[in-house]
């Protein structure tokens, strides 16, 4: 339910309302809008109608209305304004598009430093790189672990970019939070509810990637696990889904962008690298995603993709990345946005 507060409400009254919501067994999420402040109360209490009536009588409350959409805190019903939030000094959401770029995996110091410099000069706003890798085969490179986190953080610090990296397992969460500015929850863990809950509690910004067979409604409810823990710094990432098509690694679901933009206020990032699996299709799909309304891109960049330890075939060389950013800017500008 949404508790709509009167414009004249005092801080003490807000505190009392929040307390009551929690006493009734709901999670409370306060959103200060331009015109109004509201509190979202989410939970599955049997006495909901009675609680709504009681909350409606508290001083400072203007109205209490139920949220009909299944994705409560992520829904436009709860918050119509687009969400934006900080990752380090970068902002995700809003007029300026986010450009997440870097190698699939952190491989060694020289590799990540060179790529960090290249993507920074090409216009990246967040540096990516995996240290804990979810590989299809257990016999392939699994990532450098903590060493990779250190290298990624140093590379980010050197060029002045915040970093995003994947968390595969709840047991690594605290360690990764020490280094990362943003957590990536990958396609394979999109519906790992235990991990989502813990990532939500960490309050770190999260890049949540769509599972390869996660429907959009399920995806929105995955995000809800993070939001329900009070973590509103969540970006959703379309990265392609499994279909009958085998010419590409995945099928980038362009529909996902306008559909998600309609259903949620959270920013939407497009990953045309995993979405296609081939470097030559990355830029065209990136342009399409921006035109469709994505709030940013996540792409893989490697200076020597031929010898990359993972996902070399879908990685752009720095020069190609620069060209993609230049052309993306033209498309972004044409729809009133910027990079
Ligand atoms: C990645 O970003 O390198 C990755 C493993 O992505 P996904 O979870 O989308 O497959
Ligand atoms: Mn990858």
Short mmCIF file of C-alpha atoms in Angstrom, two decimals, residues 22-281:
data_model
loop_
_atom_site.label_atom_id
_atom_site.label_comp_id
_atom_site.label_asym_id
_atom_site.label_seq_id
_atom_site.Cartn_x
_atom_site.Cartn_y
_atom_site.Cartn_z
CA UNK A 22 6.75 -1.49 10.95
CA UNK A 23 4.73 -2.51 14.00
CA UNK A 24 2.04 -3.87 11.68
CA UNK A 25 4.74 -6.02 10.08
CA UNK A 26 5.43 -4.17 6.81
CA UNK A 27 8.62 -2.82 5.33
CA UNK A 28 8.51 0.94 4.93
CA UNK A 29 10.13 2.79 2.05
CA UNK A 30 9.90 6.56 2.02
CA UNK A 31 10.00 8.43 -1.29
CA UNK A 32 10.30 12.20 -1.37
CA UNK A 33 8.78 13.37 -4.65
CA UNK A 34 8.68 16.91 -5.97
CA UNK A 35 5.09 17.51 -4.96
CA UNK A 36 4.45 14.89 -2.29
CA UNK A 37 6.17 12.51 0.07
CA UNK A 38 4.84 8.98 0.19
CA UNK A 39 5.66 5.88 2.17
CA UNK A 40 5.42 2.47 0.55
CA UNK A 41 4.42 -0.28 2.96
CA UNK A 42 4.99 -3.77 1.63
CA UNK A 43 4.22 -7.06 3.27
CA UNK A 44 1.70 -9.83 3.16
CA UNK A 45 -0.39 -9.23 6.28
CA UNK A 46 -3.86 -10.77 6.59
CA UNK A 47 -5.24 -7.68 8.31
CA UNK A 48 -4.22 -5.35 5.48
CA UNK A 49 -7.60 -3.62 5.20
CA UNK A 50 -7.67 -2.94 8.94
CA UNK A 51 -4.09 -1.63 8.84
CA UNK A 52 -4.96 0.65 5.95
CA UNK A 53 -7.86 2.09 7.93
CA UNK A 54 -5.71 2.65 11.03
CA UNK A 55 -2.89 4.27 9.08
CA UNK A 56 -5.41 6.52 7.33
CA UNK A 57 -6.38 7.99 10.72
CA UNK A 58 -2.87 8.99 11.76
CA UNK A 59 -2.05 12.72 11.83
CA UNK A 60 -0.35 13.89 8.64
CA UNK A 61 -1.80 11.11 6.44
CA UNK A 62 -3.78 12.25 3.44
CA UNK A 63 -4.70 8.89 1.94
CA UNK A 64 -3.81 5.21 1.96
CA UNK A 65 -4.13 3.39 -1.35
CA UNK A 66 -3.35 -0.20 -2.30
CA UNK A 67 -0.69 -0.94 -4.96
CA UNK A 68 -2.32 -3.16 -7.55
CA UNK A 69 0.77 -4.09 -9.59
CA UNK A 70 2.67 -7.19 -8.38
CA UNK A 71 5.98 -5.33 -8.46
CA UNK A 72 5.16 -2.97 -5.64
CA UNK A 73 8.13 -0.70 -4.89
CA UNK A 74 9.46 -0.95 -8.43
CA UNK A 75 6.15 -0.02 -10.04
CA UNK A 76 5.20 3.26 -11.66
CA UNK A 77 2.13 3.16 -9.42
CA UNK A 78 4.37 3.54 -6.39
CA UNK A 79 6.72 6.06 -8.02
CA UNK A 80 6.09 7.57 -11.41
CA UNK A 81 9.29 9.62 -11.65
CA UNK A 82 12.27 7.84 -13.21
CA UNK A 83 14.79 6.74 -10.61
CA UNK A 84 18.39 7.84 -10.75
CA UNK A 85 21.18 7.08 -8.30
CA UNK A 86 24.89 7.53 -7.83
CA UNK A 87 27.55 4.91 -8.41
CA UNK A 88 30.72 6.59 -7.18
CA UNK A 89 30.67 9.94 -8.99
CA UNK A 90 28.60 8.62 -11.90
CA UNK A 91 24.83 8.79 -12.07
CA UNK A 92 22.65 6.02 -13.50
CA UNK A 93 19.29 7.20 -14.81
CA UNK A 94 18.32 10.64 -16.03
CA UNK A 95 19.16 12.47 -19.25
CA UNK A 96 22.75 11.26 -19.54
CA UNK A 97 23.25 7.67 -20.60
CA UNK A 98 25.44 5.33 -18.56
CA UNK A 99 28.31 3.60 -20.35
CA UNK A 100 29.54 0.53 -18.53
CA UNK A 101 32.60 -0.86 -20.31
CA UNK A 102 35.55 -3.13 -19.65
CA UNK A 103 36.69 -6.68 -20.16
CA UNK A 104 34.54 -9.71 -19.43
CA UNK A 105 37.18 -10.87 -16.92
CA UNK A 106 40.01 -9.15 -15.10
CA UNK A 107 43.01 -11.18 -16.34
CA UNK A 108 46.12 -9.37 -15.09
CA UNK A 109 47.28 -5.92 -14.00
CA UNK A 110 48.50 -4.75 -17.37
CA UNK A 111 45.34 -5.93 -19.16
CA UNK A 112 42.88 -4.19 -16.83
CA UNK A 113 44.94 -0.99 -16.61
CA UNK A 114 45.21 -0.67 -20.39
CA UNK A 115 41.53 -1.36 -20.96
CA UNK A 116 40.51 1.00 -18.14
CA UNK A 117 42.49 3.83 -19.79
CA UNK A 118 41.01 3.04 -23.19
CA UNK A 119 37.37 2.94 -22.06
CA UNK A 120 37.76 6.05 -19.92
CA UNK A 121 39.09 8.02 -22.87
CA UNK A 122 36.28 6.60 -25.03
CA UNK A 123 33.63 7.97 -22.65
CA UNK A 124 32.86 5.12 -20.23
CA UNK A 125 31.26 6.16 -16.96
CA UNK A 126 31.68 2.85 -15.08
CA UNK A 127 34.45 0.25 -15.44
CA UNK A 128 33.38 -3.39 -15.50
CA UNK A 129 35.40 -6.58 -15.04
CA UNK A 130 34.64 -9.99 -13.59
CA UNK A 131 36.71 -11.45 -10.78
CA UNK A 132 34.29 -14.28 -9.95
CA UNK A 133 33.15 -15.71 -13.27
CA UNK A 134 30.08 -17.89 -13.88
CA UNK A 135 31.54 -20.14 -16.61
CA UNK A 136 29.60 -22.85 -18.41
CA UNK A 137 32.48 -25.27 -17.96
CA UNK A 138 34.28 -25.74 -14.64
CA UNK A 139 37.50 -26.32 -16.61
CA UNK A 140 37.66 -22.80 -18.05
CA UNK A 141 39.02 -19.64 -16.40
CA UNK A 142 37.01 -18.93 -13.23
CA UNK A 143 38.35 -15.45 -12.48
CA UNK A 144 41.12 -14.13 -10.24
CA UNK A 145 38.94 -13.79 -7.14
CA UNK A 146 40.09 -11.19 -4.60
CA UNK A 147 43.23 -10.45 -6.61
CA UNK A 148 40.98 -9.51 -9.52
CA UNK A 149 38.91 -7.20 -7.29
CA UNK A 150 42.07 -5.40 -6.17
CA UNK A 151 43.30 -4.99 -9.73
CA UNK A 152 39.92 -3.73 -10.90
CA UNK A 153 39.67 -1.23 -8.06
CA UNK A 154 43.19 0.07 -8.68
CA UNK A 155 42.52 0.39 -12.39
CA UNK A 156 39.28 2.28 -11.68
CA UNK A 157 41.01 4.58 -9.18
CA UNK A 158 43.83 5.30 -11.65
CA UNK A 159 41.47 6.55 -14.34
CA UNK A 160 38.75 7.90 -12.05
CA UNK A 161 35.95 5.42 -12.78
CA UNK A 162 33.69 3.57 -10.32
CA UNK A 163 33.65 -0.20 -10.75
CA UNK A 164 31.01 -2.89 -11.17
CA UNK A 165 31.76 -6.57 -10.72
CA UNK A 166 29.75 -9.75 -10.39
CA UNK A 167 28.86 -11.46 -7.14
CA UNK A 168 28.19 -15.16 -7.66
CA UNK A 169 27.71 -16.34 -4.13
CA UNK A 170 26.39 -14.93 -0.84
CA UNK A 171 29.62 -16.03 0.83
CA UNK A 172 31.65 -13.54 -1.30
CA UNK A 173 29.33 -10.59 -0.78
CA UNK A 174 31.18 -8.84 2.06
CA UNK A 175 34.50 -9.21 0.31
CA UNK A 176 33.17 -7.81 -2.97
CA UNK A 177 31.44 -4.93 -1.17
CA UNK A 178 34.86 -3.84 0.16
CA UNK A 179 36.05 -3.14 -3.39
CA UNK A 180 33.06 -2.62 -5.68
CA UNK A 181 31.00 0.54 -6.19
CA UNK A 182 28.23 -1.54 -7.76
CA UNK A 183 27.35 -5.23 -7.58
CA UNK A 184 26.45 -7.16 -10.69
CA UNK A 185 24.03 -10.02 -10.26
CA UNK A 186 24.36 -12.03 -13.43
CA UNK A 187 21.84 -13.82 -15.61
CA UNK A 188 22.44 -17.15 -13.89
CA UNK A 189 21.65 -15.68 -10.49
CA UNK A 190 18.79 -13.42 -11.48
CA UNK A 191 16.35 -15.63 -9.61
CA UNK A 192 18.69 -16.58 -6.76
CA UNK A 193 16.41 -15.08 -4.13
CA UNK A 194 18.78 -15.71 -1.23
CA UNK A 195 21.52 -13.76 -3.00
CA UNK A 196 19.09 -11.00 -3.97
CA UNK A 197 17.99 -10.56 -0.35
CA UNK A 198 21.57 -10.28 0.89
CA UNK A 199 22.56 -7.91 -1.94
CA UNK A 200 19.52 -5.82 -1.02
CA UNK A 201 20.67 -5.64 2.60
CA UNK A 202 24.16 -4.55 1.53
CA UNK A 203 22.64 -1.30 0.15
CA UNK A 204 25.26 -1.26 -2.64
CA UNK A 205 23.92 -0.23 -6.04
CA UNK A 206 23.02 -3.34 -8.05
CA UNK A 207 23.10 -4.09 -11.76
CA UNK A 208 20.59 -6.92 -12.04
CA UNK A 209 20.87 -8.86 -15.30
CA UNK A 210 17.87 -10.65 -16.73
CA UNK A 211 18.01 -14.43 -16.55
CA UNK A 212 18.15 -16.21 -19.89
CA UNK A 213 14.65 -17.55 -19.41
CA UNK A 214 13.27 -15.01 -16.97
CA UNK A 215 10.03 -13.37 -18.15
CA UNK A 216 9.77 -9.63 -17.72
CA UNK A 217 7.20 -9.96 -14.95
CA UNK A 218 9.46 -12.40 -13.12
CA UNK A 219 12.41 -10.05 -13.69
CA UNK A 220 10.52 -7.18 -12.06
CA UNK A 221 9.82 -9.38 -9.05
CA UNK A 222 13.52 -10.31 -8.83
CA UNK A 223 14.27 -6.59 -8.56
CA UNK A 224 11.56 -6.36 -5.92
CA UNK A 225 13.64 -8.64 -3.65
CA UNK A 226 16.34 -5.96 -3.65
CA UNK A 227 13.91 -3.06 -3.22
CA UNK A 228 12.07 -4.79 -0.39
CA UNK A 229 15.32 -4.78 1.60
CA UNK A 230 15.41 -1.00 1.29
CA UNK A 231 17.90 -0.92 -1.59
CA UNK A 232 16.43 1.39 -4.22
CA UNK A 233 19.68 1.74 -6.20
CA UNK A 234 18.84 -0.95 -8.74
CA UNK A 235 19.36 -0.93 -12.51
CA UNK A 236 17.85 -3.65 -14.68
CA UNK A 237 19.91 -5.07 -17.53
CA UNK A 238 18.52 -6.72 -20.66
CA UNK A 239 21.24 -9.11 -21.89
CA UNK A 240 19.42 -11.40 -24.27
CA UNK A 241 17.31 -14.47 -23.74
CA UNK A 242 17.34 -18.08 -24.95
CA UNK A 243 15.29 -18.67 -28.06
CA UNK A 244 15.31 -21.26 -30.87
CA UNK A 245 17.74 -19.03 -32.79
CA UNK A 246 21.32 -20.28 -32.84
CA UNK A 247 22.93 -17.74 -35.21
CA UNK A 248 23.58 -15.55 -32.20
CA UNK A 249 24.53 -16.49 -28.63
CA UNK A 250 21.29 -15.07 -27.24
CA UNK A 251 18.41 -13.09 -28.69
CA UNK A 252 18.51 -9.50 -27.50
CA UNK A 253 14.95 -8.71 -26.48
CA UNK A 254 14.51 -5.14 -27.68
CA UNK A 255 10.87 -5.28 -26.52
CA UNK A 256 12.11 -5.53 -22.97
CA UNK A 257 13.21 -1.91 -22.98
CA UNK A 258 9.90 -0.12 -23.62
CA UNK A 259 7.97 -2.75 -21.65
CA UNK A 260 10.20 -2.36 -18.59
CA UNK A 261 10.24 1.43 -18.93
CA UNK A 262 6.46 1.35 -18.79
CA UNK A 263 6.26 -0.96 -15.79
CA UNK A 264 9.06 0.38 -13.62
CA UNK A 265 10.79 3.61 -12.65
CA UNK A 266 14.15 1.81 -12.39
CA UNK A 267 16.83 2.58 -15.00
CA UNK A 268 17.28 0.05 -17.82
CA UNK A 269 20.72 -0.86 -19.17
CA UNK A 270 21.23 -2.76 -22.43
CA UNK A 271 24.00 -5.33 -22.82
CA UNK A 272 24.36 -6.00 -26.56
CA UNK A 273 27.57 -8.01 -25.99
CA UNK A 274 25.95 -10.95 -24.18
CA UNK A 275 22.77 -10.16 -26.10
CA UNK A 276 24.39 -11.14 -29.41
CA UNK A 277 27.68 -12.91 -28.62
CA UNK A 278 29.50 -11.44 -31.64
CA UNK A 279 31.42 -8.16 -31.68
CA UNK A 280 30.12 -7.19 -35.12
CA UNK A 281 26.50 -7.14 -33.87
#
